[in-house]
Amino acid sequence: MALIKEPDLGTPGRPGEPTVTVQVDGMSVAVPEGTSVMRAAALTGIDIPKLCATDTLEAFGSCRLCLVEIDGRKGTPASCTTPVTEGMRVSTQTPKLEKLRQGVMELYISDHPLDCLTCSANGDCELQDMSGTVGLREVRYGYEGENHLDAPKDTSNPYFDFDASKCIVCSRCVRACDEVQGTFALTIEGRGFESKVSPGAGGSFMESDCVSCGACVQACPTATLQERSVVDLGMPSRSVITTCAYCGVGCSFKAELRGDQVVRMVPYKDGGANEGHSCVKGRFAFGYATHPDRVLRPKVRERITDPWREVEWDEAIGFVGTRLRDIQARHGTGSIGAITSSRCTNEEVYVVQKMVRAVFGNNNVDTCARVCHSPTGYGLKQTFGTSAGTQDFKSVAKADVIVLIGANPTDGHPVFASRMKRRLREGAQLIVIDPRRIDLVRSPHIEAAHHLQLAPGTNVAIVNALAHVVVTEGLADLDFAAERCEGFDEWAEFIARPENSPEAVEPISGVPAAELRAAARLYASAPNGAIYYGLGVTEHSQGSTMVMGMANLAMATGNIGREGVGVNPLRGQNNVQGSCDMGSFPHELPGYRHVSDDAVRTVFENLWGSPILDEPGLRIPNMFDAAIDGSFRALYVQGEDIAQSDPNTKHVTAALEAMELVVVQDLFENETAKYAHVLLPGTSFLEKDGTFTNAERRINRVRPVMAPKTGKHEWQIVCEVAQAMGYDMHYDHSREIMDEIAATTPTFAGVSFDKLDKLGSVQWPCNESAPEGTPIMHVGQFVRGRGHFVQTAFVPTEERSTRRFPLILTTGRILSQYNVGAQTRRTANVVWHPEDLLEIHPHDAEVRGISDGDTVSLASRVGETTLRARIVDRMPVGVVYTTFHHPVTGANVVTTENSDWATNCPEYKVTAVQVGLKQSASGRSAEATARDLQTLSD
Amino acid sequence: MTTNPQVRLVTEIAAQFRHRPQDEAAAEIAAHIRSFWDPRMRSQLLAHVEAGSVTDPLVLAVVRLLPR
């Protein structure tokens, strides 16, 4: 496909029907009220020259290039800032306008380096284009006058340069940072001729608050802000529309290429999830795909202590098939299983669960969602009837009160965070429920109305207290509960009990009762109240209970079934939703249908020609337990690094060591591969051909920009393993796998690659009654018929702080790194986060003699690790925080076997720990500091 | 002493339902176990119960509802 240049209509569209009719150069067009003259003209096919205007930003009116003449009006107004009125007659090309525009361009060009032929933006420069468009032929002022040509170049950012000598001070970068990203890192410093773009207080980009989202680079009309890769490689010549492989937002990108070399990833304006925005990971951190660490040939070894032996595909696949069958012959059908990956496509995941069920003959398949959002699947299915979020991302633009629980979207889901921040700047209220003071509590132009800084492990007490206020203060939507739900009266009686009151919960959670009551009233009285949540909800011993508690709260206030409301999980990885949809759980076939359902099993049995067990299989933690007790002997791991990502590393590695065969299918030789007997090289998202499903149930195409570097697609590998085990699994193309999914799974019945290519994306359910998908769920009726209120009693976690382990550790992620870091650690993103740090409150640090940057030990009852301390007051006293992006830290060495009661999702968010000084940053020994502390204490 | 994973898990599940009448709680927990536990996990739980290492009345009520 040739290079895709998306049309730029100059100013953003306005909602509503096209009720205002205008004439532009004699062409009639009807547009919604509030539309600019520039956009109306563009809709008739007339591009008015412009430099400071672009349709992703509100009009600014500074460049004076888009002037027009309007019948009956004096002067030459800027078309970008002039709204249309009924009957308006506009002229965009007159001798007067031509002269004015040429004059403007002359001034710009007189202070611009005339190095077009060697400029990195040659051929992709709006200044260059406009010079041609306005017919500029001479610059009467010459080029010797005062100018900015010696302005310094800022190369501090690893991904883009800022060449101030080429800047025309159009403010598009500043406005993009403000309006699109919402970071407000850039400003225009100085006045008149001295005015210039400045990151923050005048330092470099890297010293500023810039989060490297790329919005400024995208907005820049010249080469002032330019991707380093374009400078190095030149302009791309073709585009492929595909989907980011990082977080669950699932942004659409144009992969812009020269041959099969990716020059840059540009966010796609027509992408339903991101609408032209991006973050530092998706925009820039794609270099891992061609990193020399990639494993490109299969490897095999008899014992995990042996060196690897590179082999041909046939030998590796034969080895896997033979060993798996041999183990089953000796230890039984249920002695083997597989784990699917949320980083793989729907098609790749589907074939793994098919292999397990049809070829292995058991249901021992699980997915990495087990350790993140499995409680979402359980909780939302129990209450609403299906295991997915209720809204599309756009819906947040209609929310009046947003409750953000256990999520940090500016780091974990940055592109959605930008949408949320835009709505908050428009006046929506925010309630943050999190032990940590995340950035959204207070950031430029945003301040949460309430930050309920609860003690880790008390989520359910808090959500019950909020619901208690709703019920006891008469704030419930009784009509909604009566018409749409069941079990309300029993639940209301339960939730109204004194033990659920804010006053009873205050000593448990540490949240003042008055603050809780105020937050509950704010949410319940909002025209539209929306709940968004993350792993701070699910990764608890009561993760599933909390999900049901939030669903109760939303139903009790009638906040379900329309725009601006809902209960919405922010999924961690790109295809968490999809991997769950595809039947990766050991109790469910594709489409969340239980394996005990005879009718559903029959559909698959007839198609696959194999009987399917009607009993659930092992979940990931159960697999580890069974490996240690000897009944589970072989594991096929698709694209997951369980030795780094799963809790209680010692237990995980003991389980892996106990198995006879561990097969790892991955891009890199990861931590799990140390315990593997076979390493099957996987493909990056740039090689995959399939679909991802994001957190809003949006099914997006993942299109290859290059052939698999390994010689095989991942679904082909699985098919060949199945064949080696004696089962004929074969597809000619991944589209055939999606066709099989559609044929067997009612919520996907209308999905096909052809439809996705035509519509761009669809949100499931996509079937006869919703042929173009379903952006908002539970409209008019819940999937299960009536919404089900569940009594959610608060049960404290077994994990308590003790004298030996007096602090509580909670874990999370940061913006620049992703999950176990296998991808982002192999990019320049390491400049922002080269190591995992332990965030600790100044008081907790002081009593331990710890200073910022000191090396500390972090110990729990299951293990100990070492990392450096960062002293921050965003943590409450008694709670410490770290990330798990670096294997050298091994944060999961200390996390425990505790898990959610319903799903076994690990309790990553609550671990009792002790922190001690190991080595001060100044070189002072821990012993010397301990002596000083003792002296002070004495 | 290390608690068997299944005994530990069923005890944690039971804790979630103690606010309900025992017969209702036992029925819900048994249904949950049938829906989500691999048969070998159920067998191990039954073995522990038969060995007398489980004394929680709610868990014992649950086990009575599970298929042998």
Tab-separated table of C-alpha atoms in Angstrom, chain A residues 692-830:
chain	number	residue	atom	x	y	z
A	692	PHE	CA	-6.349	-8.071	18.679
A	693	THR	CA	-9.363	-7.215	20.844
A	694	ASN	CA	-8.870	-4.257	23.135
A	695	ALA	CA	-10.411	-3.327	26.486
A	696	GLU	CA	-13.501	-1.860	24.819
A	697	ARG	CA	-14.142	-5.152	22.968
A	698	ARG	CA	-12.863	-3.590	19.747
A	699	ILE	CA	-11.539	-6.148	17.289
A	700	ASN	CA	-8.732	-4.565	15.297
A	701	ARG	CA	-6.671	-5.982	12.467
A	702	VAL	CA	-3.006	-6.695	13.022
A	703	ARG	CA	-1.387	-6.603	9.623
A	704	PRO	CA	2.108	-7.792	8.798
A	705	VAL	CA	4.640	-5.306	7.554
A	706	MET	CA	7.229	-8.007	7.012
A	707	ALA	CA	7.356	-11.781	6.619
A	708	PRO	CA	7.892	-13.780	9.807
A	709	LYS	CA	11.584	-13.566	10.644
A	710	THR	CA	11.332	-17.095	11.964
A	711	GLY	CA	9.859	-18.541	8.778
A	712	LYS	CA	6.546	-19.454	10.414
A	713	HIS	CA	3.494	-17.744	11.796
A	714	GLU	CA	2.806	-18.697	15.400
A	715	TRP	CA	-0.503	-20.336	14.535
A	716	GLN	CA	1.321	-22.489	12.010
A	717	ILE	CA	3.678	-23.729	14.724
A	718	VAL	CA	0.719	-24.795	16.864
A	719	CYS	CA	-0.957	-26.531	13.938
A	720	GLU	CA	2.246	-28.449	13.234
A	721	VAL	CA	2.602	-29.515	16.864
A	722	ALA	CA	-0.989	-30.772	16.692
A	723	GLN	CA	-0.139	-32.654	13.504
A	724	ALA	CA	2.935	-34.148	15.161
A	725	MET	CA	0.588	-35.449	17.850
A	726	GLY	CA	-1.584	-37.110	15.229
A	727	TYR	CA	-4.335	-34.536	14.765
A	728	ASP	CA	-4.936	-32.884	11.412
A	729	MET	CA	-5.080	-29.176	12.220
A	730	HIS	CA	-4.530	-27.042	9.157
A	731	TYR	CA	-5.370	-23.549	7.914
A	732	ASP	CA	-4.111	-21.840	4.797
A	733	HIS	CA	-4.453	-18.374	6.290
A	734	SER	CA	-5.293	-16.811	9.639
A	735	ARG	CA	-8.527	-15.439	8.158
A	736	GLU	CA	-9.758	-19.046	8.118
A	737	ILE	CA	-9.218	-19.233	11.861
A	738	MET	CA	-11.351	-16.129	12.373
A	739	ASP	CA	-13.983	-17.698	10.118
A	740	GLU	CA	-13.994	-20.733	12.428
A	741	ILE	CA	-14.291	-18.483	15.468
A	742	ALA	CA	-17.231	-16.697	13.859
A	743	ALA	CA	-18.881	-19.985	12.960
A	744	THR	CA	-18.703	-21.290	16.507
A	745	THR	CA	-19.001	-18.198	18.712
A	746	PRO	CA	-22.264	-16.213	18.659
A	747	THR	CA	-20.714	-12.929	19.828
A	748	PHE	CA	-18.252	-13.114	16.906
A	749	ALA	CA	-20.750	-14.427	14.338
A	750	GLY	CA	-20.507	-11.332	12.144
A	751	VAL	CA	-16.737	-10.905	12.301
A	752	SER	CA	-14.470	-11.557	9.353
A	753	PHE	CA	-11.242	-10.110	8.043
A	754	ASP	CA	-13.209	-8.685	5.107
A	755	LYS	CA	-15.560	-6.840	7.442
A	756	LEU	CA	-12.682	-5.525	9.533
A	757	ASP	CA	-10.899	-4.345	6.407
A	758	LYS	CA	-14.093	-2.586	5.323
A	759	LEU	CA	-15.156	-1.029	8.637
A	760	GLY	CA	-11.753	-0.626	10.271
A	761	SER	CA	-12.854	-2.362	13.461
A	762	VAL	CA	-15.932	-3.718	15.231
A	763	GLN	CA	-16.795	-4.152	18.886
A	764	TRP	CA	-18.313	-7.480	19.875
A	765	PRO	CA	-21.057	-8.616	20.069
A	766	CYS	CA	-21.034	-8.457	16.281
A	767	ASN	CA	-23.764	-10.609	14.830
A	768	GLU	CA	-27.055	-10.497	12.972
A	769	SER	CA	-28.663	-8.123	15.438
A	770	ALA	CA	-25.568	-5.897	15.582
A	771	PRO	CA	-23.807	-6.315	12.228
A	772	GLU	CA	-21.443	-3.401	12.831
A	773	GLY	CA	-20.783	-4.222	16.472
A	774	THR	CA	-21.868	-2.953	19.879
A	775	PRO	CA	-20.107	0.087	21.362
A	776	ILE	CA	-22.246	0.165	24.528
A	777	MET	CA	-23.460	-2.993	26.223
A	778	HIS	CA	-26.527	-3.741	28.353
A	779	VAL	CA	-28.676	-1.082	26.693
A	780	GLY	CA	-32.282	-1.810	27.654
A	781	GLN	CA	-31.425	-5.248	28.982
A	782	PHE	CA	-28.446	-6.983	30.541
A	783	VAL	CA	-26.796	-9.811	28.655
A	784	ARG	CA	-28.006	-12.170	31.400
A	785	GLY	CA	-31.489	-10.658	31.277
A	786	ARG	CA	-31.616	-8.872	34.616
A	787	GLY	CA	-28.607	-7.403	36.347
A	788	HIS	CA	-27.788	-9.464	39.409
A	789	PHE	CA	-26.986	-7.823	42.747
A	790	VAL	CA	-24.467	-9.898	44.694
A	791	GLN	CA	-23.868	-9.509	48.412
A	792	THR	CA	-20.208	-8.629	48.754
A	793	ALA	CA	-19.078	-9.149	52.324
A	794	PHE	CA	-15.693	-7.669	53.172
A	795	VAL	CA	-13.233	-10.339	54.228
A	796	PRO	CA	-9.783	-9.018	55.156
A	797	THR	CA	-6.812	-10.585	53.439
A	798	GLU	CA	-4.723	-13.102	55.330
A	799	GLU	CA	-1.684	-11.056	54.410
A	800	ARG	CA	-1.117	-8.661	57.308
A	801	SER	CA	1.780	-6.490	58.311
A	802	THR	CA	3.645	-7.971	61.273
A	803	ARG	CA	6.520	-6.994	63.521
A	804	ARG	CA	8.865	-8.862	61.209
A	805	PHE	CA	7.292	-7.533	58.005
A	806	PRO	CA	5.751	-4.225	59.024
A	807	LEU	CA	5.250	-2.605	55.610
A	808	ILE	CA	2.826	-3.457	52.813
A	809	LEU	CA	4.252	-3.734	49.302
A	810	THR	CA	2.062	-2.983	46.308
A	811	THR	CA	3.300	-3.363	42.720
A	812	GLY	CA	2.490	-1.652	39.452
A	813	ARG	CA	3.886	-0.345	36.214
A	814	ILE	CA	5.197	2.887	34.759
A	815	LEU	CA	4.753	4.699	31.486
A	816	SER	CA	7.921	3.843	29.634
A	817	GLN	CA	8.077	0.121	30.425
A	818	TYR	CA	5.658	-2.674	29.653
A	819	ASN	CA	4.949	-5.747	31.730
A	820	VAL	CA	8.092	-7.852	32.215
A	821	GLY	CA	9.982	-5.426	30.008
A	822	ALA	CA	10.990	-8.009	27.404
A	823	GLN	CA	10.032	-5.563	24.662
A	824	THR	CA	10.606	-2.121	26.155
A	825	ARG	CA	13.907	-3.007	27.817
A	826	ARG	CA	15.199	-3.629	24.306
A	827	THR	CA	14.418	-0.070	23.213
A	828	ALA	CA	15.623	3.399	24.142
A	829	ASN	CA	12.795	3.543	26.697
A	830	VAL	CA	15.351	2.350	29.226
